[in-house]
PDB file of C-alpha atoms in Angstrom:
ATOM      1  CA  UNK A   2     125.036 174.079  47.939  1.00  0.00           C
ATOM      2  CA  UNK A   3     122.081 172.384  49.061  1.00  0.00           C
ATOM      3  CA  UNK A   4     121.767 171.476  53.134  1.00  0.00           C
ATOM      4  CA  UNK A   5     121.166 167.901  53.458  1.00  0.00           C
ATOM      5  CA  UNK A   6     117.412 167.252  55.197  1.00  0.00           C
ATOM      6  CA  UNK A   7     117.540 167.359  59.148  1.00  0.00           C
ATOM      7  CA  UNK A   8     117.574 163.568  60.366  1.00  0.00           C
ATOM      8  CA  UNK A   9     113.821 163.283  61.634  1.00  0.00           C
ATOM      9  CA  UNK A  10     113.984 162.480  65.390  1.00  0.00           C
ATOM     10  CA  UNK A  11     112.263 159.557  66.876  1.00  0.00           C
ATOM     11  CA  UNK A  12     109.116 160.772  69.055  1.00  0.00           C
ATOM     12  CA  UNK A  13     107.019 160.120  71.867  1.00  0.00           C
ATOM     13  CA  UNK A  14     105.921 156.345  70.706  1.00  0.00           C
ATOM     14  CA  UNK A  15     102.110 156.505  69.563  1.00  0.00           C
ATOM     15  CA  UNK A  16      99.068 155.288  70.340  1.00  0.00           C
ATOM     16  CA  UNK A  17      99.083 152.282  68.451  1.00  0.00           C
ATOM     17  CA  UNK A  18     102.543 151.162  69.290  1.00  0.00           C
ATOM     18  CA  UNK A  19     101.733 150.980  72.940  1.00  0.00           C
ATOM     19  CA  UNK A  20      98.609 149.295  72.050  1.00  0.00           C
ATOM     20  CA  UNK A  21     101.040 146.619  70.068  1.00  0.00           C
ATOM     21  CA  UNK A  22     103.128 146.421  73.259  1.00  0.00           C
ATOM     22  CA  UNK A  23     100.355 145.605  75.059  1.00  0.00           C
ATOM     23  CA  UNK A  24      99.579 143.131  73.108  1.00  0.00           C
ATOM     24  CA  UNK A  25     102.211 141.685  72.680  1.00  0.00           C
ATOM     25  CA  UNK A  26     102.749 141.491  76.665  1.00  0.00           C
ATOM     26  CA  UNK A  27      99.419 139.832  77.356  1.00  0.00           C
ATOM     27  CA  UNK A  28     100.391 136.970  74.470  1.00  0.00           C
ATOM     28  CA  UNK A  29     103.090 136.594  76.575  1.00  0.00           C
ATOM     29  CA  UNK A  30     101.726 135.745  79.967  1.00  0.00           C
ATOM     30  CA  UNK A  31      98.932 133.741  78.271  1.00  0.00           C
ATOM     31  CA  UNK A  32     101.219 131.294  76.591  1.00  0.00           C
ATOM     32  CA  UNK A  33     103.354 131.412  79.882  1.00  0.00           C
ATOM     33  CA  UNK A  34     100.368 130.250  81.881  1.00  0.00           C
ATOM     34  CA  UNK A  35      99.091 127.608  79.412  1.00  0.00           C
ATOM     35  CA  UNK A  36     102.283 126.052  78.971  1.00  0.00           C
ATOM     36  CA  UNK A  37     102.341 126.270  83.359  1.00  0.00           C
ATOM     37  CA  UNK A  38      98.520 124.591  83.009  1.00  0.00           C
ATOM     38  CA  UNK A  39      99.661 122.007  81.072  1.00  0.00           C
ATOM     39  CA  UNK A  40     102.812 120.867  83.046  1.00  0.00           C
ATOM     40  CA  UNK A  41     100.452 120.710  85.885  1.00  0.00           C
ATOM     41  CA  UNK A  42      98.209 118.303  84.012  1.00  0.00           C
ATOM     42  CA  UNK A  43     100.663 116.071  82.628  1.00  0.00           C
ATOM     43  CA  UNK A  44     102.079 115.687  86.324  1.00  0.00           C
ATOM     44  CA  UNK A  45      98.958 114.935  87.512  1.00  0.00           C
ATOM     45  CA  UNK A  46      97.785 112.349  85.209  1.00  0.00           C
ATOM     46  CA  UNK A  47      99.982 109.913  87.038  1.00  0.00           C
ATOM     47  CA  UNK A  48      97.610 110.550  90.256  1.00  0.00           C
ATOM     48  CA  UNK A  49      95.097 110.242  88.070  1.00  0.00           C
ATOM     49  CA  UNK A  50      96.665 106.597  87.579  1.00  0.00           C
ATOM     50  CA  UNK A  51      97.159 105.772  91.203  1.00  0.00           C
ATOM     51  CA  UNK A  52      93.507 106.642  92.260  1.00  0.00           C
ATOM     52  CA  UNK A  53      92.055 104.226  89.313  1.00  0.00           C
ATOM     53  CA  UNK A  54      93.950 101.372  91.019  1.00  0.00           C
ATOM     54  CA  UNK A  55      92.581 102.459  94.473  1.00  0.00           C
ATOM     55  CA  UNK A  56      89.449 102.096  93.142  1.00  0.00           C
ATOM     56  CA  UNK A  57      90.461  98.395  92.045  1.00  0.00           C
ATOM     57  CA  UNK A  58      91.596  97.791  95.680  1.00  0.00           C
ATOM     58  CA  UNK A  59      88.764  99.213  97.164  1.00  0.00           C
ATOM     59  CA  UNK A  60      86.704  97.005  95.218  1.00  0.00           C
ATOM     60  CA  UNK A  61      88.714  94.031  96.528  1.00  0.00           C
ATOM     61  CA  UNK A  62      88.261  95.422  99.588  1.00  0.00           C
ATOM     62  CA  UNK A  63      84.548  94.722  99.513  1.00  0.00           C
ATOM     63  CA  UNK A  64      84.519  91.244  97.900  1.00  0.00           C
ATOM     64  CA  UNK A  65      86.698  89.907 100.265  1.00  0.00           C
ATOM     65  CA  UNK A  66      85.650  86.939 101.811  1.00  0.00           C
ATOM     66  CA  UNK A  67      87.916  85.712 104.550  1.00  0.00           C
ATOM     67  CA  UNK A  68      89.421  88.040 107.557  1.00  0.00           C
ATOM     68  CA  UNK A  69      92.918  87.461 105.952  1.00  0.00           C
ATOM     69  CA  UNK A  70      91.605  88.565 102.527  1.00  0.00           C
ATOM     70  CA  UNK A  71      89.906  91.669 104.272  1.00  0.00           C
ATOM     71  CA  UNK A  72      93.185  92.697 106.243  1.00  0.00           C
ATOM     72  CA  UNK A  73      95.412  92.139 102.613  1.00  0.00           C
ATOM     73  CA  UNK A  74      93.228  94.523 101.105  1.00  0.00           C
ATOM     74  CA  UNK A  75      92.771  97.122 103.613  1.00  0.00           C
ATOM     75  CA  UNK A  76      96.663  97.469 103.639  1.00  0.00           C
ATOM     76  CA  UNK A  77      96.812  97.762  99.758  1.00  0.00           C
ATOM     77  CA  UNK A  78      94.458 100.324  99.728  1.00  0.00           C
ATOM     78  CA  UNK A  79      95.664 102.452 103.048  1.00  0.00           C
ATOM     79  CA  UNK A  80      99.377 102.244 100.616  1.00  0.00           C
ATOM     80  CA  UNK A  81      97.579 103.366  98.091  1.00  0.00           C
ATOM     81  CA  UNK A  82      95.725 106.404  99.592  1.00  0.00           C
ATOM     82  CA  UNK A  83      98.874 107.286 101.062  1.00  0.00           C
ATOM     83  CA  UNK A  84     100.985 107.071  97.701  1.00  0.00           C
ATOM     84  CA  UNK A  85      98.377 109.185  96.301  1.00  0.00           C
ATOM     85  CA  UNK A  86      98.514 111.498  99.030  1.00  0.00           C
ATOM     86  CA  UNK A  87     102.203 112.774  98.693  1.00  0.00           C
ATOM     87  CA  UNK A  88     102.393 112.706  95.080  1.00  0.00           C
ATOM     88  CA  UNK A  89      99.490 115.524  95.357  1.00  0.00           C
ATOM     89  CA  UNK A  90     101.690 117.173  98.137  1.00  0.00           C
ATOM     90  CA  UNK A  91     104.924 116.957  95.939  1.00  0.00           C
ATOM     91  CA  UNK A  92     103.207 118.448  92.939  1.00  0.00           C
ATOM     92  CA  UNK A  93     101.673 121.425  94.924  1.00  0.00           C
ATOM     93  CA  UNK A  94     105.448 122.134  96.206  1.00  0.00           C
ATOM     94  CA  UNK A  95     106.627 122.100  92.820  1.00  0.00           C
ATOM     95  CA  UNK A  96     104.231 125.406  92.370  1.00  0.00           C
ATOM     96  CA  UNK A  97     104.789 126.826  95.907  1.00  0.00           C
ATOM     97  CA  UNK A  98     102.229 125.609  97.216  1.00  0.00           C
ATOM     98  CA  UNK A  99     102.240 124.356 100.968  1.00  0.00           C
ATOM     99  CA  UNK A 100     100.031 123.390 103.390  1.00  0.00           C
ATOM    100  CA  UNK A 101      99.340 126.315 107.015  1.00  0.00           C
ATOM    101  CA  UNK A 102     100.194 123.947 109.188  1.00  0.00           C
ATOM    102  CA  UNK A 103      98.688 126.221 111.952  1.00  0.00           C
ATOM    103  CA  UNK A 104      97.421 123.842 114.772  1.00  0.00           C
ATOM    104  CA  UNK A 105      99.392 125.461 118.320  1.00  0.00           C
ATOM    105  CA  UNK A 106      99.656 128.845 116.975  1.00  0.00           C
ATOM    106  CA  UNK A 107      96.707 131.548 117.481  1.00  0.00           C
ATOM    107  CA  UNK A 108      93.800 132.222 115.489  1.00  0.00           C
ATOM    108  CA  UNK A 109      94.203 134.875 112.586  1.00  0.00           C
ATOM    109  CA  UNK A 110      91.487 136.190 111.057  1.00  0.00           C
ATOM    110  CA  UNK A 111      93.094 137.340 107.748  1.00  0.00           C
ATOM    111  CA  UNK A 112      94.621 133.380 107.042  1.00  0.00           C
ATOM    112  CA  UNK A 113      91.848 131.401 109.291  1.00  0.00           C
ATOM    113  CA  UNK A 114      88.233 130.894 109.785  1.00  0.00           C
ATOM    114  CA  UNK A 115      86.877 129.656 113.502  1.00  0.00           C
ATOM    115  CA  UNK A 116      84.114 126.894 112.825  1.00  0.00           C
ATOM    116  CA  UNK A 117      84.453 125.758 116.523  1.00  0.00           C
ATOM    117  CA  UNK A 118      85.006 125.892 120.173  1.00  0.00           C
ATOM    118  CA  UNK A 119      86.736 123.247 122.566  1.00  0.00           C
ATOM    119  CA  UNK A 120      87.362 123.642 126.456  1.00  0.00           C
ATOM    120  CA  UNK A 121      90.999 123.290 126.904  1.00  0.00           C
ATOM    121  CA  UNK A 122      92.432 124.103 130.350  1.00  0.00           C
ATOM    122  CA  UNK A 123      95.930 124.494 129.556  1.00  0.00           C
ATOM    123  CA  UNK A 124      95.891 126.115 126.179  1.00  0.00           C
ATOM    124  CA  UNK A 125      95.587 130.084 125.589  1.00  0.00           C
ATOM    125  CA  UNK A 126      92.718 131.398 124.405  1.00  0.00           C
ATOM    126  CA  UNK A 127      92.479 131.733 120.961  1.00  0.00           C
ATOM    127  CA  UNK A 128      94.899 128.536 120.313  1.00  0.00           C
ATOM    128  CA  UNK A 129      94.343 126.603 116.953  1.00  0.00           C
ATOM    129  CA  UNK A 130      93.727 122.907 118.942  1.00  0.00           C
ATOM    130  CA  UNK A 131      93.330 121.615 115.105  1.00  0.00           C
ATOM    131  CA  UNK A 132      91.766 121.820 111.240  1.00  0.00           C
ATOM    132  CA  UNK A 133      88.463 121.121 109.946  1.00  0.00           C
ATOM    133  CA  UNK A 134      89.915 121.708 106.973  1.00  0.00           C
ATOM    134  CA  UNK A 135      93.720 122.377 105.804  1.00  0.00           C
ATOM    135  CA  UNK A 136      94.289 125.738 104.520  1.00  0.00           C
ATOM    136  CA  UNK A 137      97.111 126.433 101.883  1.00  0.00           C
ATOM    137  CA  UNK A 138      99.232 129.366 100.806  1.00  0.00           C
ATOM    138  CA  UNK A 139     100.478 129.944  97.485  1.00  0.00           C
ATOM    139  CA  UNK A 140     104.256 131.390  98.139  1.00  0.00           C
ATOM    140  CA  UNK A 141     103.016 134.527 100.492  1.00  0.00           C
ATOM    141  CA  UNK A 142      99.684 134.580  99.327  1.00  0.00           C
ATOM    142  CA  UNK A 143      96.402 132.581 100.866  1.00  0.00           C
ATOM    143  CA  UNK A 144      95.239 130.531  98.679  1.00  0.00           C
ATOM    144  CA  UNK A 145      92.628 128.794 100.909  1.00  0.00           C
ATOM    145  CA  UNK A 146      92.010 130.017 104.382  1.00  0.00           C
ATOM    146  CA  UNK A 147      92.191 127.135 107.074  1.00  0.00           C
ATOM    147  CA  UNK A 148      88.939 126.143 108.854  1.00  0.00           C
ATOM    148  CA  UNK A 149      90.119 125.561 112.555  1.00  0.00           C
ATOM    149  CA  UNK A 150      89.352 125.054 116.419  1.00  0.00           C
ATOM    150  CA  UNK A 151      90.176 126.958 119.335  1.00  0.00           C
ATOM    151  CA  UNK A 152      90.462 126.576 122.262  1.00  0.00           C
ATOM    152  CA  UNK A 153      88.470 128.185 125.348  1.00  0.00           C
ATOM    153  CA  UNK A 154      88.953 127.945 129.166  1.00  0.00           C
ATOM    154  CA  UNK A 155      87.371 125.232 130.549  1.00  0.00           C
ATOM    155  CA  UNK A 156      88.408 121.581 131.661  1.00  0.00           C
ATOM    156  CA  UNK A 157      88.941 119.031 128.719  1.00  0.00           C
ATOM    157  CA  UNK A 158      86.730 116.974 127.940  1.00  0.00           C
ATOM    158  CA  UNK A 159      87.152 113.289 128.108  1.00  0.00           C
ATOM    159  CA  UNK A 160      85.103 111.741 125.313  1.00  0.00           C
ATOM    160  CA  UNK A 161      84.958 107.584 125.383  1.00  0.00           C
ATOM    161  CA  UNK A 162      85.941 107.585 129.206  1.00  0.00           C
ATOM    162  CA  UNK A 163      83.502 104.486 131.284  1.00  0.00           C
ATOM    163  CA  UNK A 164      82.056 107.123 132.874  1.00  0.00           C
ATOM    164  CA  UNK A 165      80.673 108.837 130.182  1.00  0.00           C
ATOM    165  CA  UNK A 166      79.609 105.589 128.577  1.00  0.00           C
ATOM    166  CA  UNK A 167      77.649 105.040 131.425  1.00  0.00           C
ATOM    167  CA  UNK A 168      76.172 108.074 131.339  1.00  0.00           C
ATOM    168  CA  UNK A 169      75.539 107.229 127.840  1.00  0.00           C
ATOM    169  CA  UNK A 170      73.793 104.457 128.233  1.00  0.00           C
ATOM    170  CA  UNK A 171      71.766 105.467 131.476  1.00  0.00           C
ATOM    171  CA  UNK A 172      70.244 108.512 130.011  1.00  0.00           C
ATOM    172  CA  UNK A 173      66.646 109.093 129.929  1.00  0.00           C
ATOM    173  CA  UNK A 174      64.454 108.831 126.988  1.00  0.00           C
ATOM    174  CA  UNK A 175      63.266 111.683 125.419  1.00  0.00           C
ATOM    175  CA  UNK A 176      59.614 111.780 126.203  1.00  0.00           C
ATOM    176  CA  UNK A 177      57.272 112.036 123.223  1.00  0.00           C
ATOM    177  CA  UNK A 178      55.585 115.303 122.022  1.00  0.00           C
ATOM    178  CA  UNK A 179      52.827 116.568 124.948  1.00  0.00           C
ATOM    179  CA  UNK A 180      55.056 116.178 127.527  1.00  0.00           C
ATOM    180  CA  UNK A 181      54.436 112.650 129.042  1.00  0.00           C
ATOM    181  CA  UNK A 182      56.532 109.639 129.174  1.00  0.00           C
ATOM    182  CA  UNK A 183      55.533 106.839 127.338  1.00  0.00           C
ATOM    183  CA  UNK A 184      54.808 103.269 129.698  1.00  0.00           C
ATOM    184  CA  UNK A 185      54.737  99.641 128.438  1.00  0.00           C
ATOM    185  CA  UNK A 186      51.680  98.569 127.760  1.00  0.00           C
ATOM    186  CA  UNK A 187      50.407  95.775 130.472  1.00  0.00           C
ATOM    187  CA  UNK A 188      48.947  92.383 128.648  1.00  0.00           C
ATOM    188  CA  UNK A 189      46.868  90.394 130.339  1.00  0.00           C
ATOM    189  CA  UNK A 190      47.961  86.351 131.344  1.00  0.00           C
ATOM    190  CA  UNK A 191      45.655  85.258 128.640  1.00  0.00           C
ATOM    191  CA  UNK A 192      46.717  87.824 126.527  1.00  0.00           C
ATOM    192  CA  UNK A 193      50.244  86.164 127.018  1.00  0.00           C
ATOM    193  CA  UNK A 194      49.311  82.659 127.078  1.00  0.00           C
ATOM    194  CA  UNK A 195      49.312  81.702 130.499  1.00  0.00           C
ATOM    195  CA  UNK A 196      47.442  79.659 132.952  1.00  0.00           C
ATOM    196  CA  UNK A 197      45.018  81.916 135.378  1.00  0.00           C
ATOM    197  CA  UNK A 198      46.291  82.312 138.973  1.00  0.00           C
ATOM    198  CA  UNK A 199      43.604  81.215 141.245  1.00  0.00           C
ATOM    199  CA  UNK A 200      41.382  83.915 143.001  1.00  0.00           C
ATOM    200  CA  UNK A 201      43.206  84.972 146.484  1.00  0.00           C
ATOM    201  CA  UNK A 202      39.542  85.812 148.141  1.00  0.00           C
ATOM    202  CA  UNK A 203      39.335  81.595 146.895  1.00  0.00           C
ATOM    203  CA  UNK A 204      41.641  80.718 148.719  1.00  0.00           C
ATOM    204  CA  UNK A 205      40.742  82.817 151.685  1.00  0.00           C
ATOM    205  CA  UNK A 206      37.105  81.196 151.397  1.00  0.00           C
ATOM    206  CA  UNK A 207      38.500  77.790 151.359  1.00  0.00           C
ATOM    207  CA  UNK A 208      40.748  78.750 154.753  1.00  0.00           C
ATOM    208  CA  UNK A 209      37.485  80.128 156.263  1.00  0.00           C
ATOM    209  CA  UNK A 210      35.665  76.420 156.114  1.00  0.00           C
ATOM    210  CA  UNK A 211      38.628  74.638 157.064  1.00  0.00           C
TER     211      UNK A 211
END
């Protein structure tokens, strides 16, 4: 009697199956993220929407032609910005996506980049007083780095105080280039149009034969 053949036992899989799996894997992702892409456009072609019509309103804006007209349109388009505004902010929540929201906290290097000083006499060194430029994160991750302004020790200063406006408007003129200030040029009376003054030594002459 004949032994029936050993059943052949699966191996180590091969080159070309992992290869395959590979693959397969990347097709995956890629139709993962392109169907992620395009749920992302499709929810944003509604702001796209929105900001055509602020255009429109801007436009009215300019052609207004009364102060009542002006105000009506300035509204329309603040609500308009605004509307725009948080349907941007709902869509990037939707992905996990939120803004730092770091003013009051310190300065970190690895989520923040300093682009300014400001004297502040109560606030710690180092203490984000406010953004250039809002940074985001991307669930844990930085996806933009906030641009911000510290504070520094030193007394705060008081921009648009009467003071300073005085100052403003009392400073000196730069002088032009060589160093010397530049004086109004005198005009003569007949330059200007005027009658001539009579002659003093005239009138002392006319004293003398009195």
């Amino acid at each position: 009697m004949i032994d029936p053949a050993p059943a052949a036992t699966a191996g180590p899989p091969s080159e070309l199956d992992k290869l395959r799996r590979r693959v397969k894997a990347l097709s995956g992702k890629r139709d993962e993220a392109e169907a992620r892409l395009r749920a992302l456009l499709d929810a944003l072609l509604p702001l796209d929407d929105v900001l055509a019509d602020t255009r429109r309103r801007a436009g009215a804006l300019q052609g207004a032609r009364s102060a009542r007209e002006t105000a009506s349109a300035a509204i329309a388009l603040g609500e308009q910005i605004d509307a725009a505004h948080r349907m941007l902010r709902g869509e990037f929540a939707r992905h996990d996506v939120a803004p730092m929201d770091v003013v009051g906290r310190t300065a970190d290097p690895a989520t923040m980049r300093v682009v300014g000083t400001e004297p502040h006499p109560t606030r710690p060194h180092g203490t984000v007083l406010r953004e250039r430029i809002t940074g985001f994160r991307m669930g844990a991750a930085t996806l933009r780095p906030a641009q911000v302004v510290i504070a520094v020790p030193g007394p705060a200063p008081e921009p648009g105080t009467p003071e300073e406006a005085a100052g403003d408007a009392l400073a000196p003129v730069s002088p032009p280039a060589g160093g010397k200030r530049s004086q109004p040029r005198r005009t003569t009376r007949a330059q200007r149009g005027l009658p001539r003054k009579p002659s003093a030594g005239r009138g002392r002459r006319s004293r003398r034969r009195g």
